Coordinates of C-alpha atoms and ligand atoms in Angstrom, one line a residue:
X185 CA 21.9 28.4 -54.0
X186 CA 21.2 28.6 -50.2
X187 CA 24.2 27.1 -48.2
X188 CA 23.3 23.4 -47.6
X189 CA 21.8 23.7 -43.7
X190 CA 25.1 22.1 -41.6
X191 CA 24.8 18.7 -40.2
X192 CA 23.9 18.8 -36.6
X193 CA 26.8 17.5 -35.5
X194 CA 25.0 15.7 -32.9
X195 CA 25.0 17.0 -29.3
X196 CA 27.3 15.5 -26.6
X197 CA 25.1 14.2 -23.6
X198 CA 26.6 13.4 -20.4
X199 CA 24.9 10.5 -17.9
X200 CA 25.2 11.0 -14.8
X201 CA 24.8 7.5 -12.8
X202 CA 25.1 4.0 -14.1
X203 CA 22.1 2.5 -12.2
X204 CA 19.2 1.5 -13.9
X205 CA 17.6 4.6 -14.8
X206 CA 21.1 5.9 -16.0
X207 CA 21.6 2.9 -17.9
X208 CA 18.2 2.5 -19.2
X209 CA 18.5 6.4 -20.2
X210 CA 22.0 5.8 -22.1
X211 CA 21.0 3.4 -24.6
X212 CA 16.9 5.6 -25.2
X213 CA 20.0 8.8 -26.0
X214 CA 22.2 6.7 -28.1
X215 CA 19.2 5.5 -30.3
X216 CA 18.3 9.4 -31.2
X217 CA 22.4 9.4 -31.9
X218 CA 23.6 11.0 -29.4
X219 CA 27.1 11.2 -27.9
X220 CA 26.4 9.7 -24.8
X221 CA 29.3 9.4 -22.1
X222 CA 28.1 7.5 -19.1
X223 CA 29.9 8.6 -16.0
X224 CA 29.5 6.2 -13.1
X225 CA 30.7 6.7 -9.8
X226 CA 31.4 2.6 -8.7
X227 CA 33.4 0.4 -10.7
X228 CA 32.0 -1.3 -13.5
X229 CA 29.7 -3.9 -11.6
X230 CA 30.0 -6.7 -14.3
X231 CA 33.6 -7.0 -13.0
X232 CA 33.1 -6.5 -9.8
X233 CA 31.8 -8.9 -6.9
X234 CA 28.4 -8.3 -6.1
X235 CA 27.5 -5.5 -3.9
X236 CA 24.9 -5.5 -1.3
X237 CA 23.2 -2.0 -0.8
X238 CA 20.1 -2.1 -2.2
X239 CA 17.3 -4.5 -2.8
X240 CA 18.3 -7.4 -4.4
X241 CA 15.3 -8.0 -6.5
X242 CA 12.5 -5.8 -7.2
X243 CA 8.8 -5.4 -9.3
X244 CA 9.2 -5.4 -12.9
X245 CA 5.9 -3.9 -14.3
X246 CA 4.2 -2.9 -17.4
X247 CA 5.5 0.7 -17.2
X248 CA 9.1 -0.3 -16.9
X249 CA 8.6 -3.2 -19.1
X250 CA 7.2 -0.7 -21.8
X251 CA 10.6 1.5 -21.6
X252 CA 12.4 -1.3 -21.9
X253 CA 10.6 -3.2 -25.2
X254 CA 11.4 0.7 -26.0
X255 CA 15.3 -0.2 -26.8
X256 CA 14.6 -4.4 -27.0
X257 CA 15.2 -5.6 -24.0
X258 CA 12.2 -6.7 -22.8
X259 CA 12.1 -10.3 -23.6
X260 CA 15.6 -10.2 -22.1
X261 CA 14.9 -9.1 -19.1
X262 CA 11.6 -10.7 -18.3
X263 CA 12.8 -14.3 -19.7
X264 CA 15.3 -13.8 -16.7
X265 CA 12.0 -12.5 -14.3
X266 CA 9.8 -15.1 -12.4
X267 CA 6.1 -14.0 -13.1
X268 CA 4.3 -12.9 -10.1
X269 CA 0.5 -14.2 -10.6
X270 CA -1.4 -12.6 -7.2
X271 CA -0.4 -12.1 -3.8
X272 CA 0.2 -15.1 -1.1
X273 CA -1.0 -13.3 2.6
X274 CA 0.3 -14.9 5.4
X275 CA -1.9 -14.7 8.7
X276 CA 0.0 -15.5 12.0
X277 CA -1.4 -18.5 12.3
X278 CA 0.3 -19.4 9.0
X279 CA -2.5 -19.9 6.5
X280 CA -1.9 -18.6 3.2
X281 CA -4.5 -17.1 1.1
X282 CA -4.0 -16.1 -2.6
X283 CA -5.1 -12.9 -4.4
X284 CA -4.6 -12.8 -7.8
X285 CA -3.9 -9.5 -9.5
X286 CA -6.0 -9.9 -12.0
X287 CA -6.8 -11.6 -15.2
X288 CA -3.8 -14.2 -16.4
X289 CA -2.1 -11.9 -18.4
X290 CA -1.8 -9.1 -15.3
X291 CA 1.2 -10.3 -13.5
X292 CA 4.7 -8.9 -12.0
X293 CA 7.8 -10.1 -12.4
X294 CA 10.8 -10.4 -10.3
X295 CA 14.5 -9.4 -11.3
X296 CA 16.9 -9.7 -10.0
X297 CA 18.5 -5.8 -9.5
X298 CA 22.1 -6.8 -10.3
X299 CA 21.5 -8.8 -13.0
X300 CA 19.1 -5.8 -14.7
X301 CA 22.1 -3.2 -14.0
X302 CA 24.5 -5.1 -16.1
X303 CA 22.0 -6.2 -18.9
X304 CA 21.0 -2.2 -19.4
X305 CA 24.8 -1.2 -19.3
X306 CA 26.0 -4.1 -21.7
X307 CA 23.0 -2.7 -23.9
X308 CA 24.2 1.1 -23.8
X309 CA 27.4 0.0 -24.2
X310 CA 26.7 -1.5 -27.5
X311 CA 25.6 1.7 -29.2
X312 CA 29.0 2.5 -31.1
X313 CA 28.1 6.4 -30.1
X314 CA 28.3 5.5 -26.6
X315 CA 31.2 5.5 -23.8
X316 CA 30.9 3.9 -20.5
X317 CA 33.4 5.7 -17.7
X318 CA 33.4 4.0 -14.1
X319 CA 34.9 5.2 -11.1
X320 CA 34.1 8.6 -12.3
X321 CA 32.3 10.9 -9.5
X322 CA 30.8 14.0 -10.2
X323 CA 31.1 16.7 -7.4
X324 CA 29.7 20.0 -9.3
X325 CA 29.1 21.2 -13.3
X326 CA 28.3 24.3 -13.8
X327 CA 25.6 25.5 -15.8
X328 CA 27.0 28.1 -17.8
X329 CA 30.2 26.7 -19.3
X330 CA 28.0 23.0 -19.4
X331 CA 31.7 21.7 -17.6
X332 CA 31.2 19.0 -14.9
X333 CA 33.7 18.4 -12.4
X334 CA 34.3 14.6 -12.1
X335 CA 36.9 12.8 -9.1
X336 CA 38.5 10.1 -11.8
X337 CA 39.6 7.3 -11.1
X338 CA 43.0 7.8 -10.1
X339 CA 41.6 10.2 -7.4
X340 CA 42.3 12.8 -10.4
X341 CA 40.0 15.9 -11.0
X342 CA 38.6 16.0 -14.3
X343 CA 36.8 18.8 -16.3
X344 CA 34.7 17.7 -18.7
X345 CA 31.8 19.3 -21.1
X346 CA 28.7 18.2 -22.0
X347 CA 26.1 19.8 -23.9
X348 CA 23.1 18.1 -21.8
X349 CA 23.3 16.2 -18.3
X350 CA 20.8 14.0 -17.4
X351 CA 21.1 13.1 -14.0
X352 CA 20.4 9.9 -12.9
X353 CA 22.5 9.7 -9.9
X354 CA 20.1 8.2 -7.4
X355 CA 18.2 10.1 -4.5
X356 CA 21.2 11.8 -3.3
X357 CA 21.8 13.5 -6.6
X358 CA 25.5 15.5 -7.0
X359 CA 24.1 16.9 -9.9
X360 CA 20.8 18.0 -8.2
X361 CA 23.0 20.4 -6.0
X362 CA 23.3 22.9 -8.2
X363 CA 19.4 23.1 -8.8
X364 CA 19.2 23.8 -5.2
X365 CA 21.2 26.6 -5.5
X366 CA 18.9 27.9 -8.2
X367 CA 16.2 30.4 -6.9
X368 CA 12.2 28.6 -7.4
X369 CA 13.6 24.8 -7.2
X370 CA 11.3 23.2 -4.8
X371 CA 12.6 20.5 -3.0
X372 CA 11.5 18.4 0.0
X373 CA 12.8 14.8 1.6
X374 CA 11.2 12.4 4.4
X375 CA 12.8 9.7 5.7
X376 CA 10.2 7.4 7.4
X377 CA 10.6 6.0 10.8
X378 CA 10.9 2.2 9.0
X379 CA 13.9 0.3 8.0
X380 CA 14.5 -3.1 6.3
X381 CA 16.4 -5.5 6.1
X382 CA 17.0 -8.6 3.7
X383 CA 17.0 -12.3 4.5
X384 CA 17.1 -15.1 2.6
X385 CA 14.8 -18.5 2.5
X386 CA 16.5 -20.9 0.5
X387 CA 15.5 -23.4 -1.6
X388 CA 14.0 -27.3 0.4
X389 CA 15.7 -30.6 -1.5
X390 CA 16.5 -28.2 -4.6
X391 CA 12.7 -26.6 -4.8
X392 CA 11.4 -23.1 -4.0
X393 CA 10.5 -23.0 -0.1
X394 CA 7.4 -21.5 -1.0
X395 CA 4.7 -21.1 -3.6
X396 CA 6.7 -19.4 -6.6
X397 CA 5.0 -17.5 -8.8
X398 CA 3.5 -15.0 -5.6
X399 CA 4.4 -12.1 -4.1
X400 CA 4.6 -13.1 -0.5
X401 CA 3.2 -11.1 2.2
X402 CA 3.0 -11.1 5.8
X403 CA 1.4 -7.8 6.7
X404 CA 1.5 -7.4 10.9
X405 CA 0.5 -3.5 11.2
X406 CA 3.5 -1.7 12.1
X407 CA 5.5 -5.0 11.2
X408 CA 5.7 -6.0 7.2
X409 CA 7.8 -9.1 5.2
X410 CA 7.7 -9.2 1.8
X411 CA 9.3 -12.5 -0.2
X412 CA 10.0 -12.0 -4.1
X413 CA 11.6 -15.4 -5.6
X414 CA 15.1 -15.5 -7.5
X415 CA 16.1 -17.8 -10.4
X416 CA 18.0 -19.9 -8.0
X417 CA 15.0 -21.3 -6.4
X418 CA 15.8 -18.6 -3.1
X419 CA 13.1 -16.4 -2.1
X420 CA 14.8 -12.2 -0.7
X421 CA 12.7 -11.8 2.1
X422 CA 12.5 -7.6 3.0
X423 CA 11.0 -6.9 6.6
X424 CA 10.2 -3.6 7.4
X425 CA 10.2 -2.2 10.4
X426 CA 10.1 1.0 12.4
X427 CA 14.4 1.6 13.7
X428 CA 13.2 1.8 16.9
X429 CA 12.4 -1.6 17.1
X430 CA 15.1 -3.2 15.4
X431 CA 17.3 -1.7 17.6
X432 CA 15.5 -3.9 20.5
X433 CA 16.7 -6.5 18.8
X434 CA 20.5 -7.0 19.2
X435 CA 20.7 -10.9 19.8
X436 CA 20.0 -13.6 17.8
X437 CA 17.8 -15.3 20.5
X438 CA 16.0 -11.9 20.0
X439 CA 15.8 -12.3 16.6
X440 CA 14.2 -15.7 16.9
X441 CA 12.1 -15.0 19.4
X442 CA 10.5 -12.1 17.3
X443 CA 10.0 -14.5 14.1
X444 CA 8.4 -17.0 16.4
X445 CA 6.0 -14.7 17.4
X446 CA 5.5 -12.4 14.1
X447 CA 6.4 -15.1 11.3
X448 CA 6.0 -18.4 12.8
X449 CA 5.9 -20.2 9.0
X450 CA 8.9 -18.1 7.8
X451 CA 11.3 -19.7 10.7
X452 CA 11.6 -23.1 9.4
X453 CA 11.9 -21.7 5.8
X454 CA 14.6 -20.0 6.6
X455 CA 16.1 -21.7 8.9
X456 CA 17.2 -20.9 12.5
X457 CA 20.7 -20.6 12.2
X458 CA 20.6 -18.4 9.2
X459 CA 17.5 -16.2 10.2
X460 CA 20.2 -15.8 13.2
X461 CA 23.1 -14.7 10.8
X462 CA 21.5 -12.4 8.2
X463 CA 19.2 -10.4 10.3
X464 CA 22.6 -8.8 12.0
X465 CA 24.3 -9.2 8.3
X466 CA 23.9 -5.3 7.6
X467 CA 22.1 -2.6 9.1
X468 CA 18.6 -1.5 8.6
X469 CA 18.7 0.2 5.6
X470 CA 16.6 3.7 5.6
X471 CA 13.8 4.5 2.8
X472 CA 13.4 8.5 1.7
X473 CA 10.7 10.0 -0.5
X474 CA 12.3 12.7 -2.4
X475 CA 9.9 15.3 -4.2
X476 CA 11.6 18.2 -6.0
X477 CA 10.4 20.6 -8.8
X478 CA 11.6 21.9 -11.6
X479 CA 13.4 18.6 -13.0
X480 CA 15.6 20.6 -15.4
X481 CA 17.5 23.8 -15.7
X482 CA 17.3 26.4 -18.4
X483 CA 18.7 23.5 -21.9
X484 CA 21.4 22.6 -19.9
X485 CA 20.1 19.9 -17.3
X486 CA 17.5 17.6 -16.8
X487 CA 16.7 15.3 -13.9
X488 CA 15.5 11.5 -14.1
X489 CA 14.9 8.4 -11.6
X490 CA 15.3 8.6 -8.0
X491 CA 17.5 12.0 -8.4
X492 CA 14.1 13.4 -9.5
X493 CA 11.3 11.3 -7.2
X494 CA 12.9 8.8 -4.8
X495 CA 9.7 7.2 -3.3
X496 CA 9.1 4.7 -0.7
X497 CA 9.3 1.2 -2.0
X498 CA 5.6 0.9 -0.7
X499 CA 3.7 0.6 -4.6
X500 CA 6.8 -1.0 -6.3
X501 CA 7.2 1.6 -8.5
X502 CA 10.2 3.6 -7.8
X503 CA 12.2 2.1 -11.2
X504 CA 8.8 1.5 -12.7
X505 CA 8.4 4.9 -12.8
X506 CA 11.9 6.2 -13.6
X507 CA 12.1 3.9 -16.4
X508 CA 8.9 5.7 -17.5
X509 CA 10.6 9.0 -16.9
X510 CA 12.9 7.7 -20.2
X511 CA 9.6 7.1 -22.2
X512 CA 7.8 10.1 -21.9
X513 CA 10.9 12.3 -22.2
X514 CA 11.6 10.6 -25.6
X515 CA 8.4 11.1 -26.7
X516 CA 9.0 14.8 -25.8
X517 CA 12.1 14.7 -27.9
X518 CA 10.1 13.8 -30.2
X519 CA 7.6 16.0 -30.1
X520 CA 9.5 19.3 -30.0
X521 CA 12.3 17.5 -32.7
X522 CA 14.8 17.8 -30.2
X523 CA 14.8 21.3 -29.5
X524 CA 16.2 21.1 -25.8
X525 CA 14.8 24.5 -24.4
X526 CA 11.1 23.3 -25.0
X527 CA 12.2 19.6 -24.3
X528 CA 13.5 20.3 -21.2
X529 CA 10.1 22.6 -20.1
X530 CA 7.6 20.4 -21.5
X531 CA 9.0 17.2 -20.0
X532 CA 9.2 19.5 -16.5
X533 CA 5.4 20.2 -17.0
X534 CA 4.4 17.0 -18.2
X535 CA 5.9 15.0 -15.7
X536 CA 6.6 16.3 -12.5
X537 CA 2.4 16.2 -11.3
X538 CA 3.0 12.2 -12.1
X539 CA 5.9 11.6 -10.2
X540 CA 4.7 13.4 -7.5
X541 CA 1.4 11.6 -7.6
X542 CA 3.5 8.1 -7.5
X543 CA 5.4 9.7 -4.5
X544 CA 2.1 10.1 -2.6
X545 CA 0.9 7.0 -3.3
X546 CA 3.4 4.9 -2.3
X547 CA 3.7 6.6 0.9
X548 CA -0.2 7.1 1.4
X549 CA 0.0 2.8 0.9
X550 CA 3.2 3.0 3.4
X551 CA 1.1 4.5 6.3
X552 CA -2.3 2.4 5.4
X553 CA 0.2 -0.6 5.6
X554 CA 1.9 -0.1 8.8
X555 CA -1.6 1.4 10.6
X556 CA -4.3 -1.1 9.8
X557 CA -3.2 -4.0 7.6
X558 CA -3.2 -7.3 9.1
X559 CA -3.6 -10.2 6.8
X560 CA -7.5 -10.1 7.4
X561 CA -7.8 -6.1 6.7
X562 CA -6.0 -7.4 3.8
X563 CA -7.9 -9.3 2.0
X564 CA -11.0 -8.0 2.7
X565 CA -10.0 -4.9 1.1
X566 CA -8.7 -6.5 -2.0
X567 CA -11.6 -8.4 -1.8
X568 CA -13.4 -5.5 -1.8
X569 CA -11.7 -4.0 -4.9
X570 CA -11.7 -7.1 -7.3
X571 CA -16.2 -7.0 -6.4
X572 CA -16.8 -3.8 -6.9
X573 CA -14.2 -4.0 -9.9
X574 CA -16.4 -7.7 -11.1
X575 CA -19.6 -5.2 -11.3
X576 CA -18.7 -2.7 -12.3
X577 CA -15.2 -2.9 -14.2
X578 CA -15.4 -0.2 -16.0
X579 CA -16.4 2.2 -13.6
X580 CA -14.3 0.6 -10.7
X581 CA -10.8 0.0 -11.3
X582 CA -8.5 -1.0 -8.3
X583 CA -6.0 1.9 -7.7
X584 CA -2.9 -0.9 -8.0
X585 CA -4.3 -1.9 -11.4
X586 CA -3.9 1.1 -12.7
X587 CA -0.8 1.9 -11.4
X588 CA 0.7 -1.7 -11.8
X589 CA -0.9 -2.6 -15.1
X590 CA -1.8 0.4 -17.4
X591 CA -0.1 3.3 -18.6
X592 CA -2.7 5.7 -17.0
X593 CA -0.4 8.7 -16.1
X594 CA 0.3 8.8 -12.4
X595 CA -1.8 11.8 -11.6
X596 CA -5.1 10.7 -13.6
X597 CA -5.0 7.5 -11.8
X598 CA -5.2 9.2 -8.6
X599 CA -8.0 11.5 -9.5
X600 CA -9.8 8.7 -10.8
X601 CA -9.5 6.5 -7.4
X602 CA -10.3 9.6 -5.7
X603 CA -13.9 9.8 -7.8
X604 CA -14.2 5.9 -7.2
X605 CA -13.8 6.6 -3.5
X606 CA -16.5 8.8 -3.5
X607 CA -18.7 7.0 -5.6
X608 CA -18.7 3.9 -3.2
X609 CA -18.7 5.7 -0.2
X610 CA -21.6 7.4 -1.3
X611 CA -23.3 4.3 -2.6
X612 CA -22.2 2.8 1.0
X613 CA -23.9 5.6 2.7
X614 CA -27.1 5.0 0.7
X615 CA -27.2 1.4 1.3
X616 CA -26.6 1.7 4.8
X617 CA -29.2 4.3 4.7
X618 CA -31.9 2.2 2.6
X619 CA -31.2 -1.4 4.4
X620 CA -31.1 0.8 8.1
X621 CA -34.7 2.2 7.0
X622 CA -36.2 -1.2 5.5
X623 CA -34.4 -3.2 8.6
X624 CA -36.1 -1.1 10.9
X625 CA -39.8 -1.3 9.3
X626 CA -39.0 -4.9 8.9
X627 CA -39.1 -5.1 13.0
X628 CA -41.4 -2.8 13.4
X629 CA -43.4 -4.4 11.2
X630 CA -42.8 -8.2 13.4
X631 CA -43.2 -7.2 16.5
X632 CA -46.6 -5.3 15.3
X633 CA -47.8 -8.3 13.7
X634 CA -47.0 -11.2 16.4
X635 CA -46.3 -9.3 19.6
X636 CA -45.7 -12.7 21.2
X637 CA -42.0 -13.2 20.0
X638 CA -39.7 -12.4 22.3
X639 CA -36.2 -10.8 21.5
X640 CA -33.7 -14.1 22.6
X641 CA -36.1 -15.5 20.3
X642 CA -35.6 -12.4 17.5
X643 CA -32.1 -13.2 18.4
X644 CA -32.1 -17.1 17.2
X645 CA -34.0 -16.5 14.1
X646 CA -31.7 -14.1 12.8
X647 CA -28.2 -15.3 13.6
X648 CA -26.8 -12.0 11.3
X649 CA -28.0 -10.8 14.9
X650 CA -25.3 -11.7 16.8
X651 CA -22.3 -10.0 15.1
X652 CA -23.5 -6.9 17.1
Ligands
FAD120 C1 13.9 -1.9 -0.5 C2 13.6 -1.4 -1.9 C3 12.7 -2.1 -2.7 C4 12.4 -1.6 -3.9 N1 11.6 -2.3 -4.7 C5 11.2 -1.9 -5.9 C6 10.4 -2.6 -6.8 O1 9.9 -3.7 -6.4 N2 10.0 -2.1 -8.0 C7 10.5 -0.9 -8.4 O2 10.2 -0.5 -9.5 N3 11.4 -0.2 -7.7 C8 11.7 -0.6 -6.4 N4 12.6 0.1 -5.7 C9 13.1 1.4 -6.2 C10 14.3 1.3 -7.1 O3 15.3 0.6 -6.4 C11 14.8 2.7 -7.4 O4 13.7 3.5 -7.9 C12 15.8 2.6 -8.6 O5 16.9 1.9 -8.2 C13 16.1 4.0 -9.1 O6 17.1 3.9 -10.0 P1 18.1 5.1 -10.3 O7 19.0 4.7 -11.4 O8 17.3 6.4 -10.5 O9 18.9 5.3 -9.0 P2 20.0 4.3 -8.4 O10 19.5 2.9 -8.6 O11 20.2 4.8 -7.0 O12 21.3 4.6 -9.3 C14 22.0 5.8 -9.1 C15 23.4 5.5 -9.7 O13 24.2 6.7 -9.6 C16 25.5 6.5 -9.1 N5 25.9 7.8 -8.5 C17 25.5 8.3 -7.3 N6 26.1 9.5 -7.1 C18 26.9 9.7 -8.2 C19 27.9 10.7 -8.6 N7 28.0 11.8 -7.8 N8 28.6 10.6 -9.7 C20 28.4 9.5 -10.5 N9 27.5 8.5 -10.2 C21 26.8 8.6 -9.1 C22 25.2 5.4 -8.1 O14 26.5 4.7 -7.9 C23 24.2 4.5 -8.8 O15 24.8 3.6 -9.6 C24 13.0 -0.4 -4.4 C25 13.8 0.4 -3.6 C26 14.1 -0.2 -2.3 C27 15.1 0.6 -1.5
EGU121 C1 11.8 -5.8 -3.3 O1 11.2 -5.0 -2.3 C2 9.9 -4.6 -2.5 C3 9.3 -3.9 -1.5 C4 8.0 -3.5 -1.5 C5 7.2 -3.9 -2.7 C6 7.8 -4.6 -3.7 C7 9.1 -5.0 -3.6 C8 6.8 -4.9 -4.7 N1 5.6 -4.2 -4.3 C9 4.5 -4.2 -4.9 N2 3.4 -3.5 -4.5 C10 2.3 -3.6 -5.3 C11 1.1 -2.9 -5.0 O2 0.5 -2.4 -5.9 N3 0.7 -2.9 -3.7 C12 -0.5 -2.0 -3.4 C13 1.3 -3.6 -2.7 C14 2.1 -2.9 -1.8 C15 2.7 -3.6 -0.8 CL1 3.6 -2.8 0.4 C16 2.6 -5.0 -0.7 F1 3.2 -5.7 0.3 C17 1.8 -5.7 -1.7 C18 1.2 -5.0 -2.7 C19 0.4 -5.8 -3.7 O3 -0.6 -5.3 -4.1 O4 0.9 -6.9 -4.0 C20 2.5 -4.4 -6.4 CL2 1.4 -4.8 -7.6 S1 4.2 -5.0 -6.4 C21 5.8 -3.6 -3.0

């Protein structure tokens, strides 16, 4: 009788970072059952007050909300999210034109970032084969022995083993270190010459400043604001703008003086006194892209979120597309029935050519933004999109509704806005060619037929004429 096979006692998994890809990650590992051990380096953020760092809202979209009806939290979380129908554009003069995204069922949502963190840990958390350790900090592992090295909480070192670390510890990764020790990890990191900074426009007689359900944005070339609304009726305001130029402005008469003449609607909403107070509230906070290759090493370590692809905030994809890292590496598990070796090199292969397509997107969309987008560039381009898109939807798709409202991998949605590109440009070209040729017999063929019609004359009767 051949010896019953052993029950896989199931493999321990270590988490490295309780953010939202860490979090997110903890309760997909539990589910395949898993002995997952968080290890978070702040204290447990549903105790503590709230900490300002990072955005306080963000984009939730179909990609992260699919990870998340993944482990049933989606209604959760989006009950809690205000939908986000089209973009408002703000010119300077301070009329607001909308742009839908799409049909009525393509929208974003707004969440608030805190609120997501705590929901996704309380959800790990729940898995009875799942331990949550804050103040835990990991300073090295090693990939042999599978021991990390934590600072605990009572500023004790701590050895501990894991038989898999994921690490989702943010775009300045402890646990990527050791990868960059390794010999044929690619790695690379840009910070862009653009800050931000949060403000807030609070609510008028109890009601939201502004329009609600949009995506607000004032696009001024090199300058950009951006308002997402909150459940309490406030709208986070991000501006982004190049260091240089916020450090011109160290006074809050400066301050003022630059919303008057960038974001002359804005100053009212937000009010003077307290445009004055928050612009100075923190410093302009940096944005790096982070691209590195391999994501995992050897069955021992895997990298996922920012610690893998920090991008520029320029698409609103960075958790989107972290929270999709948890999908498709599932699915691998799936595939290869948990053997991590291939897991590990599949999910490598699989995913690294989308997160480095997202990457180059959203800071492609970073430098279009800041060169040539004012509110009028703007629109006409998504104007642009959504026709072409109206004739012919299913050869033209708008690059943000594939990246913002499908599941189209990453890199496939670039190659297919790359064919697009070419398609229109060379159906522009023939066009230009074809109404160039017929415009020209056209006149050759008036001036032939009644010489006597002189050009101010031409000029009247076609008043298309006097845009050149
Ligand atoms: C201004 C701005 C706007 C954005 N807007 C959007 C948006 O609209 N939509 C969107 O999808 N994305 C957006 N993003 C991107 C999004 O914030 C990130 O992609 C997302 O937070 C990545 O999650 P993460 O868990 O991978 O990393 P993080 O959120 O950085 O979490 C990393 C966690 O690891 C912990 N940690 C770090 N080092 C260690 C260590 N050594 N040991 C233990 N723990 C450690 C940290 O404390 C943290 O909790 C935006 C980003 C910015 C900056
Ligand atoms: C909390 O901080 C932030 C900071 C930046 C962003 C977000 C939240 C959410 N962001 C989204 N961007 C898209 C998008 O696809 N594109 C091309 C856009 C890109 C820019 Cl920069 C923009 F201003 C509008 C659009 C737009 O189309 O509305 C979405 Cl769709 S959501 C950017």
């Amino acid at each position: 009788k051949t010896m019953d096979p052993q029950p896989t006692k199931k493999k321990v998994v270590a988490v490295v970072g309780g953010g939202l890809v860490g979090a997110l990650n903890a309760s997909f590992l539990a589910k395949r059952g898993f002995q997952v051990q968080l290890f978070e380096s702040r204290e447990d953020i549903r105790q503590a007050k709230i900490v300002r760092g990072r955005s306080i809202n963000l984009a939730l979209s179909l990609r992260g909300r699919e990870a998340l009806k993944h482990i049933g939290m989606e209604e959760k979380i989006v009950s809690k999210g205000i939908p986000m129908h089209a973009r408002m554009i703000h010119s300077i003069s301070g009329k607001q034109s909308p742009i839908p995204y799409g049909k009525k069922s393509q929208y974003i949502l707004s969440v608030d970032r805190a609120n997501l963190n705590k929901e996704l840990l309380t959800a790990a958390e729940a898995y009875p084969n799942t331990k949550l350790n804050f103040g835990y900090k990991l300073s090295d592992w090693s990939f042999d022995s599978g021991m990390m090295t934590f600072q605990g909480p009572n500023g004790t070192e701590e050895e501990i083993y894991a038989d898999l670390i994921v690490g989702c510890d943010g775009a300045f990764s402890a646990v990527r270190k050791q990868f960059l020790r390794q010999s044929r990890f690619n790695y690379s990191q840009t910070y862009i010459p653009h800050g931000y900074i949060e403000l807030t426009m609070p609510p008028i007689n109890g009601q939201f400043a502004i329009a609600p359900n949009f995506l607000h944005i004032w696009p001024r070339n090199t300058f950009m604001m951006i308002a997402l609304p909150n459940m309490d009726k406030t709208f986070t305001c991000t501006l982004f703008m190049p260091f240089e130029e916020f450090d011109k402005i160290t006074t809050g008469a400066q301050a003022l003086e630059f919303f008057q003449k960038y974001f002359p609607d804005a100053v009212p909403l937000m009010g003077v006194a307290a445009l004055k107070r928050d612009f100075f509230q923190l410093p302009a906070q940096a944005m790096v892209s982070v691209k590195s290759s391999p994501y995992h090493m050897g069955d021992r370590c895997v990298l996922m979120g920012d610690a893998a692809h920090a991008v520029v905030p320029f698409y609103g994809q960075g958790m989107n597309a972290g929270f999709e890292d948890c999908i498709v590496f599932d699915g691998i598990m799936d595939q290869f029935n948990e053997d991590l070796s291939a897991v590990l090199l599949e999910y490598s292969k699989i995913r690294v050519p989308d997160d480095h397509a997202i990457a180059d997107l959203a800071m492609y969309n970073y430098i279009e933004m800041r060169s040539h987008v004012n509110s009028r560039w703007f629109l006409f381009r998504k104007f642009l999109d959504n026709f072409l898109h109206r004739i012919m939807p299913r050869t033209i798709i708008p690059l943000y509704t594939m990246v913002t409202f499908s599941r189209m991998r990453y890199h496939e949605a670039v190659r297919q806005w790359q064919w697009q590109n070419k398609v229109i440009s060379r159906g522009l070209f023939v066009c230009g060619t074809a109404s160039a040729i017929g415009g020209t017999f056209l006149l050759i063929k008036l001036f032939t037929m009644r010489p006597s019609i002189s050009l101010e004359q031409l000029w009247n009767r076609v008043p298309a004429l006097k845009w050149f």
